[in-house]
Short mmCIF file of C-alpha atoms and ligand atoms in Angstrom, two decimals:
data_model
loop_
_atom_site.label_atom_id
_atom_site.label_comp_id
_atom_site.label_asym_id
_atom_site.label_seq_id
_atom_site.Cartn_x
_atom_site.Cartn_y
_atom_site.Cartn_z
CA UNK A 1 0.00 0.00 0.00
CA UNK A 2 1.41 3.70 -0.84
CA UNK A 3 1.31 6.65 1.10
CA UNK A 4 -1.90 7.67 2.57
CA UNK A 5 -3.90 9.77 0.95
CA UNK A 6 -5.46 13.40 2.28
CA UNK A 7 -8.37 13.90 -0.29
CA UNK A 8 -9.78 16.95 2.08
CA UNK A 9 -9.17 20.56 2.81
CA UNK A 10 -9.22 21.98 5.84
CA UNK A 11 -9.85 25.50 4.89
CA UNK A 12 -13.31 25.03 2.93
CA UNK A 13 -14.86 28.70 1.97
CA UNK A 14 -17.80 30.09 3.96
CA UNK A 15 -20.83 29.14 1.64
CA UNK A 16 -23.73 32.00 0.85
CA UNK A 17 -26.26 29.12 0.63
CA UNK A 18 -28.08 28.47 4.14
CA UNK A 19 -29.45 25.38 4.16
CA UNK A 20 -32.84 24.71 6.33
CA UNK A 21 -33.35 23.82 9.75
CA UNK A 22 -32.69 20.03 10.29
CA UNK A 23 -30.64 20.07 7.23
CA UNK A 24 -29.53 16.43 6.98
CA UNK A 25 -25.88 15.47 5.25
CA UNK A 26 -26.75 11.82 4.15
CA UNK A 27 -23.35 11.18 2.56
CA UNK A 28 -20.26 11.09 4.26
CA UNK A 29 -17.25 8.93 5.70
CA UNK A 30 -15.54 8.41 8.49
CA UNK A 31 -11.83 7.05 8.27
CA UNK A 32 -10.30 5.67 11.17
CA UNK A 33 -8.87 7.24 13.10
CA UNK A 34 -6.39 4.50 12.42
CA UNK A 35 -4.47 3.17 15.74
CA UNK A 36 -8.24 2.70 17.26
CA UNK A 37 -9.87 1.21 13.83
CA UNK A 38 -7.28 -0.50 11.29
CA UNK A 39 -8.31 -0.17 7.52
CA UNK A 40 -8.88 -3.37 5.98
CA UNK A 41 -5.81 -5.62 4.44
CA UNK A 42 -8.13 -5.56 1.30
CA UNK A 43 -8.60 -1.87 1.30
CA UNK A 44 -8.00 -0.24 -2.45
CA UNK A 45 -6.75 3.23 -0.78
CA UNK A 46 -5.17 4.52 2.80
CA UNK A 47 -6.17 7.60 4.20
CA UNK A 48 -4.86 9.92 6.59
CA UNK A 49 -7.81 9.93 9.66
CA UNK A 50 -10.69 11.95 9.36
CA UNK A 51 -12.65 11.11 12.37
CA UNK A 52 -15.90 12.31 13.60
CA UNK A 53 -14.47 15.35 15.52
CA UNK A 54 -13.36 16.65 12.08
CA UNK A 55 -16.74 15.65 10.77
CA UNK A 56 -18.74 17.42 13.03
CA UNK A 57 -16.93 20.49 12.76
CA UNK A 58 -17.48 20.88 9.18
CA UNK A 59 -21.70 19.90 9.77
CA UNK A 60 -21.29 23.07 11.95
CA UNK A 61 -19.46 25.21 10.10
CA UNK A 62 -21.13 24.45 6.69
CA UNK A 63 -24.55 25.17 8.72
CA UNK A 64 -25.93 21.39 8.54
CA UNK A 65 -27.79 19.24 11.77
CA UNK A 66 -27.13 15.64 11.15
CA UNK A 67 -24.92 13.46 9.27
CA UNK A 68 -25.66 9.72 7.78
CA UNK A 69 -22.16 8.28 7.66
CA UNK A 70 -21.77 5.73 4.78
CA UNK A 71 -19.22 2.78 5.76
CA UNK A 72 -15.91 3.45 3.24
CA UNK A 73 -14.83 0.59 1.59
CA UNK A 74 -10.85 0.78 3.18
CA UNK A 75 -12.54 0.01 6.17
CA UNK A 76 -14.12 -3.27 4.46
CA UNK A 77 -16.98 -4.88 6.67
CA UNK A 78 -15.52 -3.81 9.88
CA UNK A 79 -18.07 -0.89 10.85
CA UNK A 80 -16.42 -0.54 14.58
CA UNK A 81 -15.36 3.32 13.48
CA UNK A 82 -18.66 4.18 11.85
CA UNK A 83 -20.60 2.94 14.46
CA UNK A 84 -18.04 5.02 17.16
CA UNK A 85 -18.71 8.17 14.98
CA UNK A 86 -22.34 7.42 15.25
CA UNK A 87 -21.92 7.35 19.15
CA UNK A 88 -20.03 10.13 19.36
CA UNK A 89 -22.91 12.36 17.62
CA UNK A 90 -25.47 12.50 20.29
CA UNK A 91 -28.03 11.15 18.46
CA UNK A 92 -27.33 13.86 15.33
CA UNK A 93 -26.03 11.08 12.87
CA UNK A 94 -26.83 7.43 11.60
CA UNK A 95 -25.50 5.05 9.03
CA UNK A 96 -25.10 2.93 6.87
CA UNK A 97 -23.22 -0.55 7.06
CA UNK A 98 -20.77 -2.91 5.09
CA UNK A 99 -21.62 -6.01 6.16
CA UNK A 100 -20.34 -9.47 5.49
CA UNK A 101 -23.24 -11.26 3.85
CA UNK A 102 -23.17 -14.06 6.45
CA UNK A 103 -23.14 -12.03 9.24
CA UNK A 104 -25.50 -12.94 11.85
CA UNK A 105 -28.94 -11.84 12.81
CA UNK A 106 -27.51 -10.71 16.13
CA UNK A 107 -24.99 -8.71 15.05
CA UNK A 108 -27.61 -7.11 12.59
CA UNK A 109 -29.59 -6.24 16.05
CA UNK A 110 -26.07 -4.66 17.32
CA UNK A 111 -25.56 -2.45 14.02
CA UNK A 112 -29.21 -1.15 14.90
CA UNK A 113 -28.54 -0.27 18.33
CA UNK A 114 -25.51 1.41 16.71
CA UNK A 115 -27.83 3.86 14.60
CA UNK A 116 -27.14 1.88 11.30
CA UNK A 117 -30.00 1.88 9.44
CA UNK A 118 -28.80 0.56 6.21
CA UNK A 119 -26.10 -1.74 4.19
CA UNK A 120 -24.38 -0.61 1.34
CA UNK A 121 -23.80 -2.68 -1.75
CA UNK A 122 -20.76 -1.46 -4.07
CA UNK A 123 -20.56 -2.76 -7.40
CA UNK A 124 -17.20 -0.34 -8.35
CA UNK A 125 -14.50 -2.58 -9.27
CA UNK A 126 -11.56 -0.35 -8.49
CA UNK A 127 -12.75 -0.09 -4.68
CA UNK A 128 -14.24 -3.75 -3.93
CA UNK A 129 -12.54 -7.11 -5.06
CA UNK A 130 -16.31 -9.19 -5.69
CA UNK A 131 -19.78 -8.25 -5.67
CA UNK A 132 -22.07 -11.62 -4.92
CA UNK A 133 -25.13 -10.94 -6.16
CA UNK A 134 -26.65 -13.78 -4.62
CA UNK A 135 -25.65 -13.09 -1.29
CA UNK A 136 -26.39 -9.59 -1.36
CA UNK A 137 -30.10 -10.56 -2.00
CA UNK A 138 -30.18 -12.73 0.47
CA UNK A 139 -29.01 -10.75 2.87
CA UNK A 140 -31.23 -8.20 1.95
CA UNK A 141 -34.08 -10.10 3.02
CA UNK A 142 -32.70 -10.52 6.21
CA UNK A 143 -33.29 -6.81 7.02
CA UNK A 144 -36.76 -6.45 5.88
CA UNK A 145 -37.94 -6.96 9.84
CA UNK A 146 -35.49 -4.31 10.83
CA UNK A 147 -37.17 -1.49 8.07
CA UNK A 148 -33.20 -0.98 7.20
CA UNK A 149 -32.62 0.12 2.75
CA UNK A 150 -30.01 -0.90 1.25
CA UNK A 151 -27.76 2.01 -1.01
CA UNK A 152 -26.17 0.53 -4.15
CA UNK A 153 -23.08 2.06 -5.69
CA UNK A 154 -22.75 1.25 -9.20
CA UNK A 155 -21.28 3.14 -12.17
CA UNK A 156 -23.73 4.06 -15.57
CA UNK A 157 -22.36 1.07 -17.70
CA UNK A 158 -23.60 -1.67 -15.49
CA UNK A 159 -27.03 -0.39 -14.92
CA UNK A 160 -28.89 -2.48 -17.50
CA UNK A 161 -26.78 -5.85 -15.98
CA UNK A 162 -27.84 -4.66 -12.62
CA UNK A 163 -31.73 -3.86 -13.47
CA UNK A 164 -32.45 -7.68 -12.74
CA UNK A 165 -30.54 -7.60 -9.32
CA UNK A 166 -32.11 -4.35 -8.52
CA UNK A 167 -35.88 -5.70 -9.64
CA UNK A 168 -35.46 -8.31 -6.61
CA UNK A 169 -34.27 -6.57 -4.18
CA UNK A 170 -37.00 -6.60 -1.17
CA UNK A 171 -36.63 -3.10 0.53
CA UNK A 172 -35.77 0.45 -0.49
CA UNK A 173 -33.14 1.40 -2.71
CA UNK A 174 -30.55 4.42 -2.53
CA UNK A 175 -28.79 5.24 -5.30
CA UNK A 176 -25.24 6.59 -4.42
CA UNK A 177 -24.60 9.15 -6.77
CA UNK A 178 -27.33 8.44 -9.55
CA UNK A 179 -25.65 5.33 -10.33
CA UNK A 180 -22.62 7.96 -11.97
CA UNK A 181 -24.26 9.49 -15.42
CA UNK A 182 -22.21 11.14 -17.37
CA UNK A 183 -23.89 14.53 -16.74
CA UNK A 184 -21.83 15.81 -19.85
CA UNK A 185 -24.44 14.34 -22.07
CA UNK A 186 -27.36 16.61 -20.52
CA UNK A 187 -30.54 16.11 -18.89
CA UNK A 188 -32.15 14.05 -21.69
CA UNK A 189 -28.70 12.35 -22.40
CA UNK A 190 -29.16 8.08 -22.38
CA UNK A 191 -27.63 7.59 -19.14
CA UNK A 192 -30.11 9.83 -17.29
CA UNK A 193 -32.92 8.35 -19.74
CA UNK A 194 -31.72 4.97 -18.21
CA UNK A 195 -31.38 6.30 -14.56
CA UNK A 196 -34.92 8.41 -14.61
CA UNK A 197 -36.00 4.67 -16.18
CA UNK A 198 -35.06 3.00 -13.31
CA UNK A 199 -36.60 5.17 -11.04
CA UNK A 200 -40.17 4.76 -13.18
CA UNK A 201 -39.89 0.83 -11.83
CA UNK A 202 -41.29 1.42 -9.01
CA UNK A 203 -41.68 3.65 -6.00
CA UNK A 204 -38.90 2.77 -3.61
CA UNK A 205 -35.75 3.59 -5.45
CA UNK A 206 -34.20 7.27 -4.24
CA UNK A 207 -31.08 8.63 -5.32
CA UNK A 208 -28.21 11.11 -3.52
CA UNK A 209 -28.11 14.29 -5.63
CA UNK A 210 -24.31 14.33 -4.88
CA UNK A 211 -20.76 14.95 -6.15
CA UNK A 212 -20.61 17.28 -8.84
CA UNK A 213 -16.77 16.92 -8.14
CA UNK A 214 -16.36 13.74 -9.42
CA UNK A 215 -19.10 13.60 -12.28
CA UNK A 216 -18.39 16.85 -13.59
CA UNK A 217 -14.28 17.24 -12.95
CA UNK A 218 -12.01 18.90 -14.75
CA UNK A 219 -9.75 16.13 -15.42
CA UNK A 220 -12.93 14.62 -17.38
CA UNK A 221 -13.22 17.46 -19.37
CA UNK A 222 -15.71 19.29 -17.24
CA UNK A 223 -15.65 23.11 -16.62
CA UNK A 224 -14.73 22.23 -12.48
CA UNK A 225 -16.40 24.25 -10.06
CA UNK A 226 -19.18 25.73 -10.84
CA UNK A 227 -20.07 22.54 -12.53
CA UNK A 228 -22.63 23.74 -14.96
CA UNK A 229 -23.23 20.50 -16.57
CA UNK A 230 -23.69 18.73 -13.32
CA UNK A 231 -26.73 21.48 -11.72
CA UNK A 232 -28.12 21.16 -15.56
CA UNK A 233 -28.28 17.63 -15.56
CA UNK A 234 -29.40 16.91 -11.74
CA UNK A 235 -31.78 20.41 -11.33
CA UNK A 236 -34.49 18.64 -13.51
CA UNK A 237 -33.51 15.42 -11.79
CA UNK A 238 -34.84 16.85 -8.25
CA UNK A 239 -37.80 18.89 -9.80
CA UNK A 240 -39.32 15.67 -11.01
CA UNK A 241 -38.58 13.27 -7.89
CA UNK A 242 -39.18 15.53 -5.10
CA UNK A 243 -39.71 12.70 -2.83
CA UNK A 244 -36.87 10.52 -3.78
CA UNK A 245 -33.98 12.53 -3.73
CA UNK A 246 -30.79 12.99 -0.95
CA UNK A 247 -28.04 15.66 -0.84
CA UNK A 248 -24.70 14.85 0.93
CA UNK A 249 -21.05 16.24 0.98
CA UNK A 250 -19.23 13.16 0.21
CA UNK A 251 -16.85 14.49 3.04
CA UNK A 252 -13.77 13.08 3.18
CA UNK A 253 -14.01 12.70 -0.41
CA UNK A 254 -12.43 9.33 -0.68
CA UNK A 255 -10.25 8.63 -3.54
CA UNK A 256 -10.06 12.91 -4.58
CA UNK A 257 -6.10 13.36 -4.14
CA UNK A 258 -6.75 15.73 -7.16
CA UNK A 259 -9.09 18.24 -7.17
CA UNK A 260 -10.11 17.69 -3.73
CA UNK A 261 -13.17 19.85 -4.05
CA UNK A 262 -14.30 22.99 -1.94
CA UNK A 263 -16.99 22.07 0.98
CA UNK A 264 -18.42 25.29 0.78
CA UNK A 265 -18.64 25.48 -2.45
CA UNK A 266 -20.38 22.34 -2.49
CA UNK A 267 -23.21 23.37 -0.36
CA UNK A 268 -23.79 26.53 -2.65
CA UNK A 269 -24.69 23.89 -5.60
CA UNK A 270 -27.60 23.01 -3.20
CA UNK A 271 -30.00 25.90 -4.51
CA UNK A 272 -28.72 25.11 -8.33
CA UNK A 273 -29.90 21.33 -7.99
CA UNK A 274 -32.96 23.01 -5.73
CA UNK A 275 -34.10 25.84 -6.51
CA UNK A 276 -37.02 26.43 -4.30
CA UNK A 277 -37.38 26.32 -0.59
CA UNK A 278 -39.62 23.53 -1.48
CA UNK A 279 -37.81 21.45 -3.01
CA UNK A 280 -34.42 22.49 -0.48
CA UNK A 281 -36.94 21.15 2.50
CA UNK A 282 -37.33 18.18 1.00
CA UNK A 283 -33.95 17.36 -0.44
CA UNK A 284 -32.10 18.27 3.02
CA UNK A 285 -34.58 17.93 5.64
CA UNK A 286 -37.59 15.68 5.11
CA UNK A 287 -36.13 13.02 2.55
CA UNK A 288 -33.49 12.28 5.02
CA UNK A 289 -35.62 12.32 7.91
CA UNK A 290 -37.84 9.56 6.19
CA UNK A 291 -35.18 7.48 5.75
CA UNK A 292 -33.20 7.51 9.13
CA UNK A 293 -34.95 9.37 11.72
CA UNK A 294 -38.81 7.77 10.94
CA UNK A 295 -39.68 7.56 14.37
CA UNK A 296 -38.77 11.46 14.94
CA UNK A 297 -41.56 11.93 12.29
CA UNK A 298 -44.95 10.43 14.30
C1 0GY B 301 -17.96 7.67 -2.31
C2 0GY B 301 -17.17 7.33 -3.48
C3 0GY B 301 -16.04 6.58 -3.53
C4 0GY B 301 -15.51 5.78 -2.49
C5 0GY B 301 -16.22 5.08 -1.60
O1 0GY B 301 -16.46 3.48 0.04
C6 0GY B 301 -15.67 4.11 -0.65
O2 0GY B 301 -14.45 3.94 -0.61
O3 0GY B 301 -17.53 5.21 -1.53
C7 0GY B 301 -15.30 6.58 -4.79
O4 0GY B 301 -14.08 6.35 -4.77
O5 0GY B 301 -15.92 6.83 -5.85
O6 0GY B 301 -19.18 7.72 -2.38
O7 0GY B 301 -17.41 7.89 -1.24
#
């Protein structure tokens, strides 16, 4: 493994954007810190710690009230420093789980005392050596009696080899980062056709309105920050799935040793993907709320 990798700034700008009360950031990691939670031998990348001291410093200072903190692949299906950062929160943050697809039904009870609320299936080869399809649906009807979703990280190419995978899967689906459309082709370009056609399957599929740093980066041949291509490809996106849509920073940003993108300047895309209060309530606040915090809602 090479040198570990700091794909964060510590001096993100002060956004103009405020985002509502409540306002929920349902994607972001936690890694390490490492002498208290090893990364995994099988882990594709090693980062310097970002912990959930740093984490909860930037929810304050970008103006945010919770966090959902996504398990990061280099820490495999060892969730000991998610569920730590969950702890550490006072009830302002959940997650979401790796989990080994044998894992037990007891341990599943543990991960739900630990605020986890989710598990998170990644499909990207370059972070994850297998993806057992099988397994993953099996274990996915093991947490139908807890009410936990499951969020699926897959890249535009494999959506139509996925769609039968997806089809059968028996509780909610999150899409972590619209399943990666090039946003380059436009609103009405065939990867969001596909996307906005998986989302006409049926009613349970939602999707994280996130990262216009790495769909829309320069080294890609995008414009970088203000990523126009991204806010016109995701605005109409939002507008037509109110209800289904999540915003997150991505903080750390794992894997973004170039370009590491501006926090602040993430959190002013939030009225270009939203325009309206409307649609910012229900993008930051009651989306997220829905999905992690259901009992907080009556
Ligand atoms: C993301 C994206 C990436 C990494 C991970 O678990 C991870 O390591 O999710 C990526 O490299 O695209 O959502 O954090």
């Amino acid at each position: 493994m090479t040198a570990r990798i700091k794909s964060w700034t510590d001096t993100p700008s002060s956004p103009r954007f405020v985002p509502p009360p409540g306002a929920i950031d349902a994607h972001c990691h936690v890694f390490g810190p490492m002498a208290q939670f090893p990364f995994s031998p099988k882990a594709k990348y090693l980062p310097e710690d970002a912990g959930p001291d740093q984490l909860f410093a930037l929810r304050d200072r970008l103006g945010l009230a919770r966090n959902v903190i996504v398990q990061a692949s280099c820490h495999g299906t060892d969730n000991r420093a998610t569920v730590h950062a969950i702890a550490a929160s006072g009830g302002r943050a959940r997650g979401v789980a790796v989990v080994d697809p044998d894992i037990g039904d007891a341990e599943l009870d543990a991960l739900h005392a630990g605020g986890i609320r989710g598990i998170r299936f990644n499909f990207l080869k370059r972070l994850v050596d297998d993806a057992p399809k099988d397994k993953f649906l099996a274990v996915a009807q093991r947490i139908v009696r807890l009410g936990w979703h499951v969020v699926v990280y897959f890249e535009a190419d494999i959506l139509a080899e996925l769609r039968p995978f997806l089809d059968a899967l028996p509780v909610p689906i999150v899409v972590d980062h619209m399943g990666r459309p090039d946003v380059r082709q436009g609103p009405g370009g065939p990867d969001m056709q596909a996307f906005r056609a998986l989302l006409n399957t049926r009613p349970d599929i939602w999707f994280k309105a996130t990262c216009p740093d790495r769909l829309d980066a320069i080294k890609d041949g995008g414009a970088g920050a203000p990523w126009q291509a991204f806010a016109d490809a995701v605005a109409p996106l939002v507008a037509d799935y109110p209800n289904r849509c999540l915003w997150g920073t991505d903080w750390p940003h794992p894997n973004m040793d170039t370009e590491i993108p501006d926090d602040g300047a993430l959190i002013d895309m939030i009225p270009r993907i939203a325009p309206s209060a409307a649609l910012q309530q229900a993008l930051l606040v009651d989306n997220p709320m829905r999905l992690y915090w259901p009992e907080e809602l009556g």
